[in-house]
XYZ file of C-alpha atoms in Angstrom:
738
model
C 59.162 230.671 -29.434
C 57.618 228.367 -32.036
C 61.101 227.280 -33.175
C 62.066 226.390 -29.610
C 58.818 224.486 -29.162
C 59.449 222.621 -32.389
C 62.918 221.507 -31.293
C 61.700 220.357 -27.888
C 58.801 218.476 -29.392
C 61.042 216.727 -31.909
C 63.178 215.464 -29.061
C 60.585 214.579 -26.437
C 57.264 213.843 -28.090
C 57.442 210.607 -30.126
C 53.677 209.943 -30.407
C 52.011 207.067 -32.235
C 48.672 205.809 -33.462
C 48.916 202.154 -32.423
C 47.378 199.492 -30.239
C 50.284 199.379 -27.788
C 51.953 202.278 -26.057
C 55.553 201.467 -27.013
C 57.198 198.465 -28.655
C 60.331 196.926 -27.122
C 63.810 197.779 -28.426
C 65.423 195.278 -30.779
C 68.955 196.470 -31.539
C 70.110 195.633 -28.011
C 69.418 191.946 -28.698
C 71.544 191.886 -31.871
C 74.458 194.155 -31.040
C 77.505 193.626 -33.280
C 80.538 192.206 -31.521
C 82.554 195.349 -32.271
C 80.024 197.682 -30.622
C 81.857 200.137 -28.381
C 78.844 202.137 -27.189
C 75.071 201.803 -27.059
C 72.462 204.462 -26.300
C 68.744 203.973 -25.770
C 66.576 207.097 -25.704
C 63.100 206.218 -24.451
C 59.864 206.918 -26.227
C 58.382 209.478 -23.861
C 54.984 207.775 -23.785
C 56.653 204.423 -23.202
C 58.788 205.846 -20.428
C 55.776 207.515 -18.864
C 52.952 205.008 -19.364
C 54.092 201.659 -20.797
C 54.178 198.678 -18.398
C 57.794 198.166 -17.327
C 57.598 195.832 -14.344
C 57.431 198.592 -11.735
C 54.814 198.976 -8.995
C 52.415 200.410 -11.635
C 52.903 197.476 -14.009
C 49.438 195.908 -13.544
C 47.719 199.283 -13.763
C 49.568 200.224 -16.946
C 48.944 196.787 -18.464
C 45.181 197.247 -18.086
C 43.434 197.423 -21.478
C 41.367 200.460 -20.498
C 44.556 202.279 -19.509
C 46.182 201.527 -22.865
C 43.172 202.900 -24.751
C 43.091 206.021 -22.569
C 46.781 206.732 -23.252
C 46.419 206.133 -27.008
C 43.489 208.537 -27.086
C 45.492 211.033 -25.064
C 48.429 210.786 -27.497
C 46.199 211.659 -30.423
C 44.566 214.519 -28.532
C 47.887 216.014 -27.443
C 49.153 216.036 -31.024
C 45.952 217.275 -32.634
C 45.192 219.996 -30.095
C 48.576 221.046 -28.723
C 51.143 220.391 -31.461
C 49.422 220.589 -34.820
C 48.289 224.219 -34.360
C 51.972 225.186 -34.091
C 53.403 222.807 -36.713
C 51.492 222.565 -39.994
C 53.783 220.183 -41.849
C 52.770 216.702 -42.989
C 56.266 215.266 -42.846
C 56.866 216.602 -39.354
C 53.468 215.291 -38.327
C 54.495 211.852 -39.571
C 57.791 212.061 -37.714
C 56.189 213.106 -34.457
C 53.302 210.674 -34.525
C 54.875 207.511 -35.919
C 57.860 206.713 -33.710
C 56.672 203.824 -31.570
C 59.653 202.454 -29.633
C 62.805 203.691 -27.964
C 65.398 205.101 -30.347
C 68.527 202.938 -30.232
C 72.015 203.811 -31.398
C 75.106 201.602 -31.563
C 78.602 202.958 -32.176
C 80.738 200.429 -34.024
C 84.519 200.481 -34.064
C 86.524 197.571 -35.526
C 88.810 195.776 -33.096
C 92.453 196.703 -33.540
C 91.717 199.934 -35.388
C 93.185 203.228 -34.246
C 91.621 205.521 -36.865
C 88.630 207.701 -35.904
C 87.311 207.396 -39.492
C 86.536 203.735 -38.829
C 83.661 204.716 -36.530
C 80.209 203.694 -37.740
C 76.832 204.459 -36.194
C 73.613 202.442 -36.416
C 70.343 204.109 -35.393
C 67.064 202.238 -35.385
C 63.501 202.679 -34.185
C 60.034 201.223 -34.702
C 57.471 203.218 -36.713
C 53.763 202.893 -37.378
C 54.402 204.029 -40.945
C 53.600 201.379 -43.558
C 55.244 202.599 -46.788
C 58.666 203.901 -47.860
C 56.914 206.885 -49.447
C 55.854 208.183 -46.042
C 59.433 207.918 -44.809
C 60.694 209.681 -47.951
C 58.301 212.525 -47.180
C 59.964 212.870 -43.793
C 63.445 212.885 -45.357
C 62.431 215.492 -47.941
C 60.969 217.688 -45.234
C 64.177 217.418 -43.226
C 66.281 218.490 -46.214
C 64.236 221.675 -46.480
C 65.111 222.487 -42.878
C 68.756 221.297 -43.048
C 70.317 222.497 -46.336
C 73.470 220.412 -45.778
C 71.365 217.238 -45.792
C 70.787 215.895 -49.309
C 68.823 212.855 -50.451
C 71.016 211.068 -52.995
C 68.758 208.059 -53.456
C 65.228 208.027 -52.014
C 63.991 204.869 -50.350
C 63.169 202.417 -53.111
C 60.420 199.835 -53.143
C 62.732 197.419 -51.339
C 63.279 200.032 -48.620
C 66.905 201.130 -49.245
C 68.127 204.701 -49.796
C 71.093 207.036 -49.319
C 71.606 210.567 -47.967
C 74.682 212.696 -47.319
C 75.417 215.454 -44.837
C 79.039 216.508 -45.136
C 81.249 214.727 -44.134
C 78.885 211.832 -43.368
C 77.008 209.397 -45.559
C 73.701 208.025 -44.291
C 72.452 204.743 -45.724
C 68.855 204.002 -44.760
C 66.549 201.025 -44.768
C 62.843 200.779 -43.990
C 61.530 197.272 -43.322
C 57.866 197.361 -44.369
C 57.124 194.100 -42.588
C 58.664 195.053 -39.254
C 57.947 198.788 -39.744
C 61.490 199.481 -38.593
C 63.708 202.296 -39.834
C 67.485 201.828 -39.683
C 70.158 204.419 -40.436
C 73.813 203.510 -41.049
C 76.131 206.517 -40.676
C 79.823 206.975 -41.335
C 82.391 208.929 -43.337
C 83.504 208.267 -46.898
C 82.131 206.242 -49.783
C 82.385 203.010 -47.794
C 78.996 203.829 -46.273
C 76.382 202.855 -48.860
C 73.362 200.614 -49.221
C 75.517 197.540 -49.887
C 77.470 198.162 -46.686
C 74.184 198.573 -44.824
C 72.843 195.295 -46.233
C 76.014 193.549 -45.129
C 75.769 195.086 -41.666
C 72.116 194.079 -41.290
C 72.918 190.511 -42.335
C 75.487 190.342 -39.550
C 73.025 191.357 -36.826
C 72.572 188.103 -34.958
C 71.104 187.354 -31.554
C 73.693 187.943 -28.823
C 72.320 186.255 -25.690
C 75.543 186.755 -23.712
C 76.605 190.244 -24.711
C 78.776 191.828 -21.970
C 76.501 194.894 -21.906
C 73.660 192.928 -20.349
C 75.374 192.545 -16.968
C 75.249 196.296 -16.328
C 72.011 196.915 -18.240
C 70.084 194.423 -16.119
C 71.087 196.307 -12.978
C 69.723 199.612 -14.325
C 66.989 198.944 -16.888
C 65.824 195.464 -17.834
C 62.495 196.824 -19.142
C 63.974 198.225 -22.352
C 61.795 201.344 -22.051
C 64.183 203.470 -20.004
C 67.143 205.717 -20.680
C 70.379 203.753 -20.916
C 73.963 204.305 -22.030
C 76.794 201.761 -22.122
C 80.320 201.950 -23.436
C 82.977 199.294 -23.901
C 85.886 201.268 -22.488
C 88.255 198.348 -22.969
C 87.721 198.522 -26.751
C 88.172 202.304 -26.708
C 91.634 202.146 -25.134
C 93.646 202.053 -28.395
C 91.945 205.236 -29.570
C 92.257 206.928 -26.181
C 95.959 206.164 -25.994
C 96.464 207.983 -29.290
C 94.357 210.991 -28.278
C 95.300 211.682 -24.659
C 98.497 213.431 -23.527
C 101.128 211.059 -22.093
C 100.937 212.620 -18.619
C 97.167 212.003 -18.456
C 97.598 208.418 -19.611
C 100.230 207.877 -16.933
C 97.896 209.248 -14.266
C 94.985 207.059 -15.433
C 97.261 204.030 -15.432
C 98.513 204.750 -11.910
C 94.939 204.866 -10.652
C 93.973 201.724 -12.579
C 91.410 203.536 -14.728
C 92.845 202.093 -17.945
C 91.674 198.702 -16.706
C 88.015 199.762 -16.832
C 86.119 197.270 -18.963
C 82.755 199.039 -19.254
C 80.774 202.004 -18.002
C 77.001 202.524 -17.886
C 74.366 204.890 -16.584
C 70.623 205.159 -16.971
C 67.135 205.448 -15.537
C 64.798 202.511 -15.831
C 63.283 199.526 -14.055
C 65.136 196.453 -12.827
C 63.914 193.581 -10.675
C 60.572 195.284 -10.095
C 62.047 198.580 -8.858
C 62.852 201.872 -10.501
C 66.597 202.484 -10.750
C 68.744 205.518 -11.405
C 72.297 204.304 -11.595
C 75.884 204.892 -12.622
C 78.107 201.783 -12.784
C 81.686 201.002 -13.781
C 83.031 197.509 -14.426
C 86.596 197.974 -13.266
C 88.983 195.509 -11.624
C 91.162 196.831 -8.844
C 94.538 197.662 -10.330
C 96.938 200.529 -9.722
C 96.049 202.603 -6.688
C 92.557 201.104 -6.717
C 94.146 197.823 -5.633
C 94.796 199.427 -2.246
C 91.073 199.865 -1.645
C 89.924 197.048 0.621
C 87.610 194.388 -0.755
C 84.124 194.699 0.719
C 81.838 191.813 1.542
C 78.654 192.328 3.526
C 76.485 189.840 5.368
C 73.829 190.944 7.842
C 72.260 187.894 9.550
C 70.798 190.061 12.347
C 67.064 190.042 12.976
C 64.545 192.807 12.390
C 61.311 192.453 14.330
C 57.802 193.428 13.332
C 57.573 196.163 10.701
C 60.974 197.562 9.808
C 61.050 201.086 8.418
C 64.707 201.942 7.996
C 68.062 200.293 7.536
C 71.403 201.878 6.801
C 74.658 200.000 6.339
C 78.286 200.982 6.152
C 81.450 198.950 5.686
C 84.710 200.280 7.121
C 87.301 197.458 7.178
C 89.830 199.377 9.248
C 92.307 196.507 9.569
C 92.496 196.021 5.793
C 92.829 199.772 5.262
C 95.735 199.874 7.723
C 97.377 196.831 6.123
C 96.997 198.266 2.621
C 98.676 201.497 3.682
C 101.527 199.452 5.086
C 101.653 197.394 1.886
C 101.893 200.544 -0.198
C 104.818 201.873 1.809
C 106.560 198.519 1.525
C 106.099 198.455 -2.251
C 107.369 202.035 -2.575
C 110.145 201.318 -0.027
C 109.271 204.364 2.034
C 111.009 203.581 5.278
C 110.029 206.913 6.837
C 106.311 206.267 6.534
C 106.695 202.657 7.642
C 108.452 203.986 10.720
C 105.556 206.371 11.374
C 103.046 203.508 11.157
C 105.149 201.536 13.605
C 105.363 204.568 15.888
C 101.576 204.979 15.800
C 101.150 201.356 16.869
C 103.700 201.882 19.641
C 101.944 205.010 20.962
C 98.585 203.235 20.894
C 100.049 200.347 22.861
C 101.612 202.680 25.441
C 98.456 204.739 25.982
C 95.692 202.148 25.674
C 97.623 199.049 26.656
C 96.389 197.027 23.680
C 97.904 196.032 20.376
C 96.372 198.226 17.665
C 96.094 195.390 15.144
C 94.368 193.246 17.730
C 91.752 195.945 18.202
C 91.313 196.484 14.452
C 91.050 192.737 13.923
C 88.351 192.493 16.585
C 85.726 194.362 14.603
C 84.598 193.532 11.094
C 83.742 196.168 8.551
C 79.959 195.787 8.639
C 77.897 198.268 10.631
C 74.125 198.500 10.435
C 71.568 200.942 11.812
C 67.940 199.898 11.699
C 64.514 200.814 13.029
C 61.712 198.334 13.601
C 58.764 197.784 15.913
C 61.083 197.211 18.879
C 63.114 200.409 18.529
C 66.298 201.778 17.037
C 69.443 199.645 16.991
C 73.071 199.595 15.978
C 74.610 196.342 14.719
C 78.403 196.027 14.880
C 80.228 193.049 13.380
C 82.545 191.170 15.759
C 85.154 189.482 13.627
C 87.052 187.802 16.439
C 84.980 186.918 19.513
C 88.025 185.963 21.590
C 89.695 189.300 20.858
C 86.472 191.107 21.765
C 86.426 189.543 25.215
C 90.086 190.444 25.693
C 89.535 194.063 24.612
C 86.400 194.431 26.742
C 88.034 193.009 29.869
C 91.114 195.175 29.402
C 89.088 198.392 29.049
C 86.966 197.534 32.087
C 90.023 196.865 34.233
C 92.115 199.780 32.981
C 89.449 202.472 33.248
C 87.478 200.961 36.162
C 84.289 200.777 34.096
C 81.015 199.396 35.425
C 79.981 196.244 33.560
C 77.224 193.715 34.230
C 75.220 191.010 32.474
C 71.654 189.826 32.994
C 70.142 186.535 31.844
C 66.478 187.010 30.896
C 64.491 184.340 29.110
C 67.611 182.444 28.134
C 69.241 185.515 26.570
C 72.263 187.373 27.975
C 72.005 191.159 28.067
C 75.110 193.305 28.579
C 75.429 196.727 30.206
C 78.527 198.925 30.210
C 78.648 202.347 31.894
C 81.341 204.668 30.546
C 82.204 208.109 31.965
C 80.762 210.926 29.922
C 83.917 212.112 28.179
C 82.140 214.995 26.475
C 80.662 216.170 29.760
C 83.989 215.814 31.520
C 85.787 217.817 28.815
C 83.123 220.505 28.854
C 83.180 220.946 32.628
C 86.985 220.997 32.608
C 86.972 223.687 29.943
C 84.557 225.823 31.933
C 86.569 225.315 35.101
C 89.763 226.359 33.304
C 88.127 229.462 31.862
C 86.435 230.516 35.093
C 88.735 229.233 37.855
C 87.578 231.878 40.333
C 83.854 231.265 39.942
C 82.012 231.348 43.281
C 78.579 230.455 41.928
C 77.552 227.428 44.049
C 74.647 226.538 41.760
C 76.936 226.581 38.751
C 79.426 224.325 40.503
C 76.628 221.955 41.510
C 75.299 221.714 37.959
C 78.767 221.125 36.576
C 79.491 218.394 39.100
C 76.187 216.677 38.332
C 76.717 216.875 34.598
C 80.185 215.404 34.987
C 78.716 212.383 36.792
C 76.330 211.469 33.982
C 77.596 208.271 32.343
C 77.125 206.950 28.834
C 75.243 203.648 29.105
C 75.585 200.924 26.478
C 73.211 197.949 26.328
C 73.698 195.095 23.899
C 73.151 191.468 23.028
C 75.295 189.220 20.881
C 73.650 187.725 17.811
C 75.151 185.793 14.879
C 78.539 187.475 15.120
C 77.184 190.978 15.815
C 76.752 193.212 18.807
C 73.202 194.597 18.725
C 73.119 197.825 20.728
C 69.856 199.350 21.920
C 68.994 202.598 23.634
C 67.634 200.806 26.708
C 67.451 197.130 27.710
C 63.682 197.095 27.213
C 64.038 197.547 23.451
C 66.460 194.623 23.304
C 64.055 192.463 25.310
C 61.165 193.478 23.048
C 63.005 192.463 19.888
C 63.852 189.114 21.450
C 60.258 188.401 22.472
C 58.643 189.523 19.200
C 57.999 186.328 17.185
C 57.800 188.142 13.832
C 61.359 188.270 12.517
C 63.245 188.666 9.264
C 66.990 189.058 8.872
C 68.356 192.383 7.709
C 69.977 190.562 4.783
C 66.627 189.110 3.662
C 64.836 192.431 4.199
C 67.304 194.160 1.884
C 67.437 191.494 -0.817
C 63.848 190.208 -0.869
C 61.737 193.221 0.021
C 63.932 196.014 -1.283
C 65.490 194.035 -4.165
C 68.999 195.200 -3.275
C 72.349 193.519 -3.631
C 74.539 194.941 -0.866
C 77.267 192.296 -0.912
C 79.859 194.828 -2.092
C 78.261 198.017 -0.801
C 80.263 200.689 0.991
C 77.239 202.710 2.097
C 73.523 202.061 1.754
C 70.307 203.516 2.999
C 66.984 201.748 2.597
C 63.593 202.710 3.930
C 59.952 201.658 3.728
C 57.291 204.347 3.448
C 53.728 203.432 4.266
C 51.109 203.793 1.528
C 53.319 205.226 -1.224
C 52.290 202.749 -3.989
C 48.699 203.893 -3.652
C 49.699 207.565 -3.538
C 51.887 207.100 -6.621
C 48.974 205.603 -8.548
C 46.628 208.402 -7.552
C 49.185 211.036 -8.543
C 49.667 209.302 -11.896
C 45.908 209.328 -12.535
C 45.709 213.004 -11.651
C 48.554 213.742 -14.056
C 46.926 212.061 -17.056
C 43.659 213.766 -16.105
C 45.464 217.112 -16.206
C 47.045 216.285 -19.572
C 43.583 215.471 -20.857
C 42.418 218.919 -19.786
C 45.409 220.592 -21.459
C 44.766 218.772 -24.742
C 40.938 218.954 -24.626
C 40.846 215.156 -24.586
C 38.352 213.550 -22.180
C 39.939 211.044 -19.781
C 37.601 208.543 -18.142
C 39.220 207.658 -14.813
C 36.189 205.544 -13.876
C 37.278 203.032 -16.528
C 40.591 202.433 -14.779
C 41.053 199.931 -11.925
C 41.070 201.052 -8.300
C 44.071 200.552 -6.022
C 42.425 197.783 -3.995
C 41.719 195.756 -7.135
C 45.351 196.130 -8.194
C 46.510 194.749 -4.824
C 49.322 197.254 -4.376
C 51.867 196.549 -1.631
C 51.171 198.503 1.538
C 54.660 200.028 1.553
C 57.000 201.578 -0.941
C 60.711 200.830 -0.677
C 63.503 203.275 -1.435
C 67.264 203.041 -1.308
C 70.536 204.724 -2.123
C 73.767 202.758 -2.251
C 77.412 203.272 -3.091
C 79.067 200.049 -4.238
C 82.751 199.215 -4.147
C 82.743 195.539 -5.044
C 85.707 193.516 -6.258
C 85.206 194.537 -9.905
C 82.418 197.120 -9.838
C 82.050 200.646 -8.519
C 78.670 202.309 -8.661
C 76.048 204.666 -7.314
C 72.403 203.573 -7.508
C 69.118 205.047 -6.355
C 66.163 202.667 -6.024
C 62.502 203.671 -5.936
C 59.051 202.387 -6.842
C 58.251 204.523 -9.889
C 60.385 207.679 -9.872
C 62.638 209.629 -7.488
C 59.697 211.964 -6.864
C 57.945 209.133 -5.005
C 59.599 210.301 -1.793
C 57.368 213.349 -1.735
C 54.374 211.031 -1.359
C 55.959 209.134 1.508
C 57.463 211.804 3.728
C 54.247 211.880 5.745
C 55.751 208.761 7.307
C 58.206 209.854 10.016
C 60.715 207.330 8.710
C 61.123 209.523 5.651
C 62.544 212.365 7.710
C 64.534 210.101 10.011
C 65.960 208.348 6.973
C 67.318 211.566 5.535
C 69.081 212.237 8.833
C 70.424 208.683 9.067
C 71.943 208.667 5.605
C 73.517 212.028 6.350
C 75.140 210.631 9.482
C 76.435 207.540 7.718
C 77.701 209.543 4.766
C 79.467 211.862 7.199
C 81.271 208.843 8.656
C 82.002 206.704 5.617
C 82.659 209.113 2.792
C 85.239 211.287 4.626
C 87.050 208.152 5.788
C 87.371 206.799 2.269
C 88.017 210.265 0.834
C 90.886 210.753 3.269
C 92.162 207.286 2.343
C 92.050 208.157 -1.381
C 93.584 211.579 -0.781
C 96.527 209.921 0.894
C 97.002 207.696 -2.144
C 96.763 210.706 -4.446
C 99.252 212.650 -2.323
C 101.577 209.691 -2.499
C 101.220 209.625 -6.276
C 102.106 213.308 -6.532
C 104.797 213.639 -3.872
C 105.877 210.104 -3.092
C 104.942 210.369 0.560
C 102.013 210.283 2.885
C 101.922 212.725 5.769
C 100.327 211.563 8.976
C 97.711 213.865 10.445
C 99.183 216.018 13.176
C 97.461 217.954 15.868
C 98.771 220.893 17.823
C 97.108 222.797 20.557
C 99.284 225.857 20.080
C 97.336 227.575 17.354
C 94.385 225.562 16.074
C 92.300 224.997 19.186
C 88.696 226.016 19.424
C 88.523 229.799 19.079
C 86.607 230.235 22.302
C 89.258 228.513 24.355
C 92.405 229.896 22.718
C 91.374 233.364 21.596
C 90.106 234.668 24.930
C 91.640 238.112 25.511
C 90.737 241.348 27.259
C 92.251 243.418 24.451
C 89.907 244.381 21.585
C 92.961 244.874 19.366
C 94.197 241.330 19.976
C 90.656 239.991 19.483
C 90.437 241.802 16.146
C 93.786 240.343 15.083
C 92.609 236.813 15.905
C 89.435 237.424 13.896
C 91.418 238.615 10.861
C 93.885 235.727 10.838
C 91.234 232.997 11.072
C 90.312 233.081 7.335
C 93.942 233.811 6.486
C 95.074 230.464 7.937
C 92.689 228.478 5.744
C 93.683 230.308 2.562
C 97.371 230.106 3.439
C 97.229 226.335 3.956
C 95.520 225.872 0.595
C 98.201 228.005 -1.021
C 100.967 226.045 0.669
C 99.674 222.663 -0.493
C 99.104 223.887 -4.059
C 102.289 225.993 -4.478
C 104.665 224.547 -1.917
C 105.009 227.898 -0.159
C 102.871 230.305 1.821
C 101.208 232.895 -0.435
C 101.507 236.636 -0.004
C 98.583 238.660 1.338
C 98.026 240.033 -2.177
C 97.807 236.494 -3.568
C 95.282 235.530 -0.901
C 93.256 238.665 -1.539
C 91.616 239.177 1.860
C 91.194 242.263 4.027
C 93.973 242.629 6.594
C 93.214 246.058 8.047
C 90.806 246.780 10.856
C 90.046 249.338 13.498
C 93.157 248.359 15.464
C 95.213 246.243 13.037
C 97.328 248.252 10.587
C 98.255 245.408 8.258
C 99.320 241.762 7.981
C 102.367 240.818 5.899
C 104.160 237.655 4.824
C 107.430 237.394 6.747
C 110.623 237.865 4.757
C 111.674 234.248 5.301
C 108.250 233.044 4.140
C 107.623 231.074 7.336
C 104.453 232.877 8.373
C 102.795 236.234 8.824
C 103.323 239.323 10.966
C 100.338 241.170 12.430
C 101.077 244.836 13.069
C 98.899 247.263 15.036
C 97.989 250.922 14.665
C 99.523 253.492 17.010
C 96.233 254.197 18.788
C 95.423 250.512 19.286
C 97.089 250.306 22.686
C 99.450 247.568 21.399
C 103.071 248.535 20.838
C 104.415 245.182 19.668
C 103.422 242.628 17.027
C 102.026 239.114 16.686
C 103.689 236.472 14.523
C 101.832 233.482 13.089
C 104.238 230.848 11.753
C 103.425 227.590 9.993
C 105.112 224.301 10.913
C 105.567 222.584 7.518
C 106.449 219.249 9.099
C 103.621 218.992 11.587
C 101.165 221.104 9.562
C 100.047 223.383 12.395
C 100.240 227.078 13.253
C 102.228 228.645 16.084
C 101.439 232.044 17.557
C 104.190 234.189 19.105
C 104.232 237.751 20.408
C 106.895 240.447 20.446
C 106.778 243.198 23.108
C 103.136 242.597 24.012
C 101.970 242.280 27.611
C 101.403 238.546 28.193
C 98.254 239.283 30.199
C 96.632 240.468 26.966
C 97.546 237.362 24.988
C 95.241 234.362 24.469
C 96.520 231.003 25.661
C 97.654 229.963 22.162
C 100.050 232.929 21.995
C 101.461 232.700 25.523
C 105.193 231.980 25.876
C 105.809 228.271 26.371
C 107.122 228.721 29.898
C 103.938 230.550 30.919
C 101.512 228.215 29.202
C 102.340 225.116 31.165
């Protein structure tokens, strides 16, 4: 147990006796031009308690707070660590690291040899002499026999160690109290090479890493990793199999310039992010470009906003473009057929409808109510579409002018209610229950009512007209765009999906929780913590709300996932007492359910095209895949059992077909196919489907056959020598099912 504790402490407890909590990193400002990767591991005390520009910045900058944390560091080491680790060198190591640990991987441009890799590691210490550092090195050699000190640190601070197959040149700057290690293979790594490398470390104010770093952690005290994937390509091309390289090239992944992830503070907010700098090439070029603008007004106190961008017209055009490039006349014909069917059934040109609406959709909650904002890209088309739908389906539409503002109302038949009542009527055609018929008729008459206003190129839909009137009359307004960028510090210009919410009182709760935590650590380490010496929340002038967000970006040259918070992701636990916290979780789930499947399906089609050279349009059939309650109704328990057994079989069989190109056998699927009435289920000899066979005492003398249509991708149910009165609708002969 002590060995485990020692390892964990070596990794996570870099304590220090100093007058600041953690010094800033320095290697990031002088990265060599041939750096291919950079890692910053935070000093735990700096990550936990150093001022970083977050909501706790003023509290953590307070002099009394700094002294409390320094005292706590000493107490934790003396009372919690030292009793387990009685080693002077280890004590020095654990108590003297006073900044993040930085590492830069260097790889010369144009090289393709792994041996050319070099690694620079540096950190700030509170140690003042090379002798103290030598004591640490000597202690490490006793614990790692393969590590040998060839030349101890001299008076000028240079030394050399080896750990097969690596050489480790070291330098301790007594003035800056900074330790630097230079690691590589072979005799080329020595103190002279280290001196040369250090002389080449110059300020790099425009290093390409900064663009991604500033979005994740501009404080320098957080966890951060960055890699120059563009520089790594020559090595990757020599290491990866040709088929993998071809796949990466098809998807445009070989064009990735950089990749980064981390947890830190940026623009006053905590960030947990994963970002890729990647231009759209290969199949990625068929992803539509996203550009968001939300000039719609929020009124009063806004608590929630969620955005989504689904540019359906561009997605349709890009599919068409792909088929043109690949010269797939069959799929182009199917797109044309889809447009023709839409025109015949709806009476409108599909592209006209898609062009009518822009990609931006917003959902927001404020003092006036809950609203949906829908971008209108072409106002003239919108009027044409609206008028056509009203005339074709005899919809009720009216407008009201109130206070100089036009309010719209559209009543649409309740399609869900109509479908439900029709289903019940079909299932129980002989029902004589007058009350039931009355309730069904009333439910069928309930309309869906839509109320909206037009504002800056958007339709703003409200639940009732009163909420729309309230938002118009409320003088306190801020645009959704400004609310996201100024108050939540978000850039949503290229965002596919975002959720942002304000939780009342969380900054204060976060501060109180932080104080309780350091108080508890003081108790653990027998170190008194004087909370009375620290400022109160009112004196610190905390904002009244905490802001939180999650966004998925798909900009022109960047793809990323970022979580934004005040201090840490755990902040949400302090803010869920606000109802918006719970509503927000539901809202993001709804938006994710809409956006992510749409884009996933879009990407899956591209992937299918890459693998097979063709996209298959989704097909629907009502002969075997309808809702179980409507298609599996039967008076025979044997037939009902058969339907129950084949339900999981269909899913597994489809997966097998798409992975193997043929339907799998029952043995390959590995599911139970015998029941009280069903004897067994077998793959048909021609491989087109499955036969369901019944036991002699089941009351069924024939068999059911479930066949799979490989062109339309749906199941068909047929029966042989079974009374049709026992069959569900999906298995009825075609002549009887009409």
